Short mmCIF file of C-alpha atoms in Angstrom, two decimals:
data_model
loop_
_atom_site.label_atom_id
_atom_site.label_comp_id
_atom_site.label_asym_id
_atom_site.label_seq_id
_atom_site.Cartn_x
_atom_site.Cartn_y
_atom_site.Cartn_z
CA MET A 1 -90.98 11.61 -64.08
CA GLU A 2 -94.10 10.23 -62.37
CA ILE A 3 -93.60 10.01 -58.61
CA LEU A 4 -95.93 8.49 -56.00
CA ILE A 5 -95.47 9.17 -52.27
CA TYR A 6 -97.28 7.10 -49.66
CA GLY A 7 -97.69 9.15 -46.48
CA PHE A 8 -97.26 12.87 -46.22
CA GLY A 9 -95.89 13.22 -42.70
CA ARG A 10 -92.42 14.49 -41.67
CA MET A 11 -90.39 12.17 -44.04
CA GLY A 12 -92.85 12.38 -46.91
CA ILE A 13 -92.69 16.16 -46.84
CA THR A 14 -88.89 16.10 -46.51
CA HIS A 15 -88.33 13.85 -49.55
CA TYR A 16 -90.99 15.66 -51.63
CA SER A 17 -89.34 19.02 -50.92
CA ILE A 18 -85.91 17.72 -51.99
CA LEU A 19 -87.19 15.94 -55.15
CA ASN A 20 -89.22 18.95 -56.18
CA SER A 21 -86.06 21.04 -56.01
CA ILE A 22 -83.77 18.67 -58.01
CA LEU A 23 -86.24 17.52 -60.68
CA LEU A 24 -87.76 19.89 -63.20
CA ASP A 25 -90.20 17.53 -64.79
CA ALA A 26 -91.72 15.61 -61.86
CA ASN A 27 -95.42 15.05 -61.43
CA PHE A 28 -96.39 14.07 -57.89
CA THR A 29 -99.25 11.84 -56.55
CA PHE A 30 -99.67 11.60 -52.77
CA ILE A 31 -101.55 8.87 -50.87
CA GLU A 32 -102.43 10.32 -47.45
CA PRO A 33 -105.45 8.98 -45.49
CA ASN A 34 -105.67 12.07 -43.31
CA LYS A 35 -108.31 14.12 -45.11
CA MET A 36 -107.61 17.34 -43.19
CA LEU A 37 -103.91 17.10 -44.05
CA ASN A 38 -104.77 16.55 -47.72
CA LEU A 39 -107.06 19.58 -47.73
CA ILE A 40 -104.31 21.79 -46.30
CA SER A 41 -101.65 20.35 -48.55
CA LYS A 42 -103.71 20.92 -51.73
CA LYS A 43 -103.73 24.60 -51.10
CA ASN A 44 -99.91 24.85 -51.00
CA ILE A 45 -98.58 21.99 -53.16
CA LYS A 46 -99.09 21.12 -56.76
CA GLY A 47 -100.01 17.46 -57.05
CA ASN A 48 -102.72 14.80 -57.00
CA PHE A 49 -103.79 14.03 -53.45
CA LEU A 50 -105.71 10.82 -52.76
CA THR A 51 -106.80 9.13 -49.53
CA SER A 52 -106.11 5.60 -50.89
CA ASP A 53 -104.47 3.80 -53.85
CA ASP A 54 -107.55 1.78 -54.66
CA LYS A 55 -108.15 3.43 -58.04
CA ILE A 56 -104.52 3.65 -59.14
CA LYS A 57 -103.85 1.45 -62.19
CA LYS A 58 -100.77 3.05 -63.81
CA SER A 59 -97.23 2.38 -62.70
CA PHE A 60 -94.78 5.06 -61.47
CA ASP A 61 -91.11 5.83 -62.24
CA LEU A 62 -90.41 6.29 -58.54
CA THR A 63 -92.45 5.45 -55.52
CA LEU A 64 -91.59 6.40 -51.92
CA ILE A 65 -93.22 4.64 -48.91
CA THR A 66 -92.96 6.89 -45.88
CA THR A 67 -95.73 5.26 -43.81
CA PRO A 68 -95.46 3.54 -40.38
CA PRO A 69 -93.37 0.31 -40.66
CA PHE A 70 -96.24 -2.15 -40.14
CA ILE A 71 -97.57 -1.61 -43.70
CA HIS A 72 -94.19 -1.44 -45.45
CA LYS A 73 -94.32 -4.98 -46.85
CA GLU A 74 -97.91 -4.74 -48.05
CA LEU A 75 -97.34 -1.50 -49.89
CA THR A 76 -94.03 -2.75 -51.38
CA GLU A 77 -95.80 -5.78 -52.81
CA LYS A 78 -98.45 -3.47 -54.35
CA CYS A 79 -95.78 -1.37 -55.95
CA ILE A 80 -93.91 -4.35 -57.47
CA ASN A 81 -97.17 -5.91 -58.73
CA ARG A 82 -98.18 -2.61 -60.28
CA GLY A 83 -94.83 -2.30 -62.12
CA ASP A 84 -93.33 0.71 -60.36
CA LYS A 85 -89.77 1.04 -61.67
CA VAL A 86 -87.96 2.11 -58.47
CA VAL A 87 -89.37 1.67 -54.90
CA PHE A 88 -87.92 3.53 -51.89
CA VAL A 89 -89.05 2.45 -48.44
CA GLU A 90 -88.25 4.41 -45.26
CA LYS A 91 -86.29 2.49 -42.67
CA PRO A 92 -86.47 0.17 -40.99
CA PHE A 93 -88.12 -1.99 -43.65
CA GLY A 94 -91.07 -3.38 -41.74
CA GLY A 95 -89.27 -3.25 -38.37
CA HIS A 96 -86.96 -5.81 -36.77
CA SER A 97 -89.56 -8.56 -36.94
CA ASN A 98 -89.36 -8.55 -40.74
CA THR A 99 -86.33 -10.74 -41.57
CA SER A 100 -87.43 -12.03 -44.97
CA PHE A 101 -89.19 -10.82 -48.11
CA ASP A 102 -90.46 -13.18 -50.85
CA LEU A 103 -89.95 -10.79 -53.74
CA LYS A 104 -86.31 -10.62 -54.97
CA GLU A 105 -86.52 -7.54 -57.18
CA LYS A 106 -83.38 -5.39 -57.44
CA ASN A 107 -85.35 -2.10 -57.65
CA ILE A 108 -86.26 -1.84 -53.90
CA PHE A 109 -84.13 0.51 -51.75
CA ILE A 110 -84.41 1.34 -48.06
CA GLY A 111 -83.96 4.82 -46.50
CA TYR A 112 -80.80 4.56 -44.47
CA VAL A 113 -79.12 7.93 -44.73
CA LEU A 114 -75.85 7.85 -42.78
CA ARG A 115 -74.16 6.06 -45.74
CA PHE A 116 -74.47 9.31 -47.69
CA ASN A 117 -72.34 11.33 -45.23
CA PRO A 118 -68.98 12.34 -46.80
CA ILE A 119 -67.15 11.28 -43.62
CA VAL A 120 -68.73 7.81 -43.77
CA ASN A 121 -67.77 7.47 -47.39
CA TRP A 122 -64.16 8.47 -46.66
CA ILE A 123 -64.07 5.49 -44.25
CA LYS A 124 -65.59 3.30 -46.93
CA GLU A 125 -62.98 4.29 -49.51
CA ASN A 126 -59.93 4.26 -47.29
CA ILE A 127 -60.36 1.50 -44.61
CA ASN A 128 -60.17 -2.13 -45.64
CA PRO A 129 -62.72 -4.10 -43.58
CA ASP A 130 -60.16 -6.89 -43.19
CA ASP A 131 -57.81 -4.48 -41.40
CA VAL A 132 -60.33 -3.80 -38.63
CA LEU A 133 -59.73 -5.25 -35.21
CA GLU A 134 -62.42 -3.55 -33.17
CA CYS A 135 -65.14 -1.02 -33.83
CA SER A 136 -67.49 0.89 -31.55
CA ALA A 137 -70.43 3.08 -32.67
CA LYS A 138 -73.00 5.04 -30.84
CA TYR A 139 -76.09 7.20 -31.40
CA LEU A 140 -77.11 9.68 -28.68
CA SER A 141 -80.00 12.17 -28.51
CA ASN A 142 -82.71 13.67 -26.28
CA THR A 143 -85.51 12.75 -28.65
CA ILE A 144 -88.03 11.24 -26.22
CA GLU A 145 -89.03 13.46 -23.31
CA LYS A 146 -92.47 11.89 -22.60
CA LYS A 147 -94.09 8.56 -23.38
CA PRO A 148 -95.03 8.29 -27.07
CA THR A 149 -98.48 7.20 -28.16
CA GLY A 150 -99.69 4.79 -30.87
CA TRP A 151 -97.29 2.69 -32.89
CA ARG A 152 -94.39 4.76 -31.66
CA ASN A 153 -94.75 3.08 -28.32
CA ASP A 154 -94.89 -0.49 -29.52
CA GLN A 155 -92.71 -3.14 -31.24
CA TYR A 156 -92.22 -1.01 -34.42
CA SER A 157 -90.51 1.79 -32.51
CA GLY A 158 -87.88 2.21 -29.79
CA VAL A 159 -84.36 3.61 -30.16
CA LEU A 160 -83.16 0.38 -31.85
CA ASN A 161 -85.72 0.50 -34.64
CA GLU A 162 -85.76 4.28 -35.09
CA MET A 163 -82.12 5.34 -34.56
CA GLY A 164 -79.95 2.33 -33.90
CA SER A 165 -80.89 0.78 -37.25
CA HIS A 166 -79.20 3.73 -38.96
CA VAL A 167 -75.95 3.02 -37.14
CA LEU A 168 -76.18 -0.74 -37.74
CA ASP A 169 -76.64 -0.09 -41.45
CA MET A 170 -73.71 2.32 -41.51
CA ILE A 171 -71.40 -0.21 -39.94
CA ASN A 172 -72.67 -3.05 -42.23
CA TYR A 173 -72.18 -0.72 -45.26
CA LEU A 174 -68.61 -0.04 -44.15
CA PHE A 175 -67.44 -3.44 -42.84
CA LYS A 176 -69.93 -6.15 -43.94
CA ILE A 177 -71.15 -7.73 -40.69
CA GLU A 178 -73.86 -9.98 -42.19
CA ASP A 179 -72.14 -12.99 -40.54
CA PHE A 180 -72.38 -12.22 -36.81
CA GLN A 181 -72.78 -13.58 -33.35
CA ILE A 182 -74.41 -11.47 -30.64
CA THR A 183 -72.30 -11.79 -27.46
CA LYS A 184 -74.05 -9.21 -25.28
CA SER A 185 -77.38 -7.41 -25.47
CA GLU A 186 -79.05 -5.06 -22.94
CA LEU A 187 -82.22 -3.12 -23.58
CA ASN A 188 -83.70 -0.65 -21.08
CA SER A 189 -86.96 1.31 -21.02
CA VAL A 190 -86.66 4.75 -19.43
CA VAL A 191 -89.53 6.85 -20.74
CA SER A 192 -91.41 4.68 -23.25
CA ASP A 193 -92.71 1.16 -22.99
CA VAL A 194 -90.07 -0.05 -25.49
CA ASP A 195 -86.29 0.32 -25.63
CA ASP A 196 -84.91 3.79 -24.89
CA GLU A 197 -81.33 2.57 -24.26
CA VAL A 198 -79.59 -0.34 -25.94
CA LYS A 199 -76.05 -1.81 -25.48
CA VAL A 200 -74.77 -4.48 -27.89
CA SER A 201 -71.61 -6.43 -28.51
CA LEU A 202 -71.15 -8.80 -31.39
CA LEU A 203 -68.47 -10.79 -33.14
CA SER A 204 -68.16 -10.83 -36.99
CA LYS A 205 -65.26 -12.49 -38.86
CA GLU A 206 -63.01 -12.30 -35.75
CA ARG A 207 -63.72 -8.58 -35.36
CA ASN A 208 -65.33 -7.07 -32.25
CA PHE A 209 -68.16 -4.60 -32.59
CA ASN A 210 -69.78 -2.62 -29.79
CA PHE A 211 -72.88 -0.43 -30.08
CA TYR A 212 -74.64 2.02 -27.74
CA PHE A 213 -77.95 3.72 -28.54
CA ASN A 214 -79.68 6.17 -26.22
CA TRP A 215 -82.41 8.68 -27.18
CA VAL A 216 -83.21 9.90 -23.68
CA ASP A 217 -79.86 11.60 -22.97
CA LYS A 218 -80.84 14.92 -21.40
CA SER A 219 -77.29 16.31 -21.67
CA LEU A 220 -77.65 16.71 -25.48
CA ARG A 221 -79.24 19.46 -27.53
CA LYS A 222 -79.21 17.60 -30.86
CA PRO A 223 -78.57 13.98 -32.08
CA VAL A 224 -75.02 12.82 -32.62
CA PHE A 225 -73.39 9.64 -33.84
CA GLN A 226 -69.77 8.61 -33.47
CA GLY A 227 -67.58 5.71 -34.47
CA GLU A 228 -64.25 4.52 -33.19
CA ILE A 229 -62.10 2.01 -35.13
CA LYS A 230 -58.98 0.20 -34.02
CA LEU A 231 -56.95 -1.30 -36.84
CA LYS A 232 -54.64 -4.38 -36.71
CA ASN A 233 -51.62 -2.06 -37.14
CA ASN A 234 -52.75 -0.23 -33.89
CA ASP A 235 -53.88 2.94 -35.81
CA PHE A 236 -56.97 4.43 -34.17
CA ILE A 237 -59.73 6.32 -36.06
CA ILE A 238 -62.48 8.38 -34.49
CA PHE A 239 -65.26 9.83 -36.71
CA ASP A 240 -68.60 11.63 -36.47
CA GLN A 241 -70.76 13.81 -38.77
CA GLN A 242 -68.15 16.54 -39.03
CA LYS A 243 -64.61 15.13 -38.86
CA ILE A 244 -62.23 12.16 -38.84
CA VAL A 245 -59.31 11.92 -36.41
CA ILE A 246 -56.54 9.43 -37.35
CA ARG A 247 -54.15 8.58 -34.56
CA LYS A 248 -50.93 6.82 -35.42
CA GLU A 249 -48.06 6.00 -33.13
CA LYS A 250 -46.30 9.37 -33.49
CA GLU A 251 -48.78 11.62 -35.26
CA GLU A 252 -52.38 12.72 -35.46
CA GLN A 253 -54.35 13.87 -38.54
CA THR A 254 -57.74 15.52 -38.67
CA ILE A 255 -59.93 15.61 -41.80
CA SER A 256 -63.07 17.69 -41.73
CA VAL A 257 -66.21 17.26 -43.78
CA VAL A 258 -65.34 20.61 -45.50
CA ASP A 259 -62.03 19.11 -46.64
CA LEU A 260 -63.99 16.31 -48.35
CA ASP A 261 -66.97 18.04 -49.85
CA GLN A 262 -67.34 21.85 -50.35
CA GLN A 263 -70.42 21.72 -52.56
CA ILE A 264 -73.56 22.36 -50.56
CA PRO A 265 -76.77 21.63 -52.45
CA PHE A 266 -80.33 22.54 -51.35
CA TYR A 267 -81.12 20.55 -48.26
CA ILE A 268 -83.68 19.97 -45.55
CA ARG A 269 -82.75 18.22 -42.30
CA GLY A 270 -79.17 17.80 -43.52
CA VAL A 271 -77.19 17.49 -46.82
CA ASP A 272 -77.17 13.68 -46.53
CA PHE A 273 -80.92 13.57 -47.31
CA THR A 274 -80.35 15.51 -50.52
CA LYS A 275 -77.54 13.21 -51.52
CA GLN A 276 -79.78 10.26 -50.84
CA MET A 277 -82.53 11.57 -53.20
CA GLN A 278 -79.90 12.50 -55.84
CA ASP A 279 -78.55 8.94 -55.74
CA LEU A 280 -82.12 7.45 -55.92
CA VAL A 281 -83.09 9.31 -59.10
CA ASP A 282 -79.67 8.69 -60.65
CA LYS A 283 -77.72 5.36 -60.60
CA ARG A 284 -78.48 4.21 -57.05
CA LYS A 285 -74.83 3.30 -56.30
CA VAL A 286 -74.97 4.01 -52.56
CA ALA A 287 -78.61 3.41 -51.62
CA CYS A 288 -79.27 0.59 -49.19
CA THR A 289 -80.48 -2.55 -51.01
CA LEU A 290 -83.24 -4.81 -49.78
CA ASP A 291 -80.75 -7.55 -48.92
CA GLU A 292 -78.70 -5.11 -46.86
CA ALA A 293 -81.82 -3.89 -45.00
CA ILE A 294 -82.86 -7.43 -44.23
CA THR A 295 -79.37 -7.97 -42.66
CA VAL A 296 -80.02 -4.92 -40.38
CA ASN A 297 -83.38 -6.41 -39.41
CA ARG A 298 -81.78 -9.75 -38.62
CA LEU A 299 -79.31 -7.94 -36.41
CA MET A 300 -82.05 -6.13 -34.58
CA LYS A 301 -84.18 -9.26 -34.15
CA GLU A 302 -81.23 -11.09 -32.57
CA ILE A 303 -80.49 -8.15 -30.28
CA VAL A 304 -84.13 -8.05 -29.05
CA LYS A 305 -84.41 -11.84 -28.76
CA ARG A 306 -81.22 -12.17 -26.67
#
């Protein structure tokens, strides 16, 4: 398998390491403009390192775009025109300002990873979206301790783009909220010049959804997400990365992630990333489609605009 990776920063290295462990016949080409990083990488990694794609003529079986969001669309168009078979773009696809894409190819997938969590997929398989009355979801972390620099302190960053988009995709994956009306939106800057805290309420198909994103919460050691679902029959479900709690009128049931999935493959930064790459090189049944990613971007744009 011929694989091209644009960008060899944190996510490029993560995805390469996983793919290199699950594929025995992969040949890697890397496009990384940082010459010093290329020089260091060449000494430790087998692959073809280039500073640009100007001389690339052949197509690839799989291309991963792990660059900053402002060049996602340009690189994706290059991949499609070159004939690359499968294109994976890190989230959010071009940022919240990108709410359309002229190309309609079905081989473009976006890097939302929460949908690969076993807990999330239990919700997907066992909860009918039509049975939902209310849903709340939040992401909390202490990611930003000082003001970022460069593009991470402008319109392509912020907790909504970087972290909130994961949760919005997860809820859209579970409950299909592409038809929505934003009823409340509050964005606050605490450390950066963009949004560090976001509160959102929306209505979709007579269901109420509430979101809270905060990446400057100093009470936390590591990131967490949590969802709460109230069903029309008054059952209440709480879930996070590790467990599901189902509360009925006279009983309570807990299901752990171990109950759902006891096979632990090689992983970096979490098993969900490995499951994502396995899905990408296999049948791509779970991966976020381009249309789904555009829905997330539309949600974010309306949140910011309001």
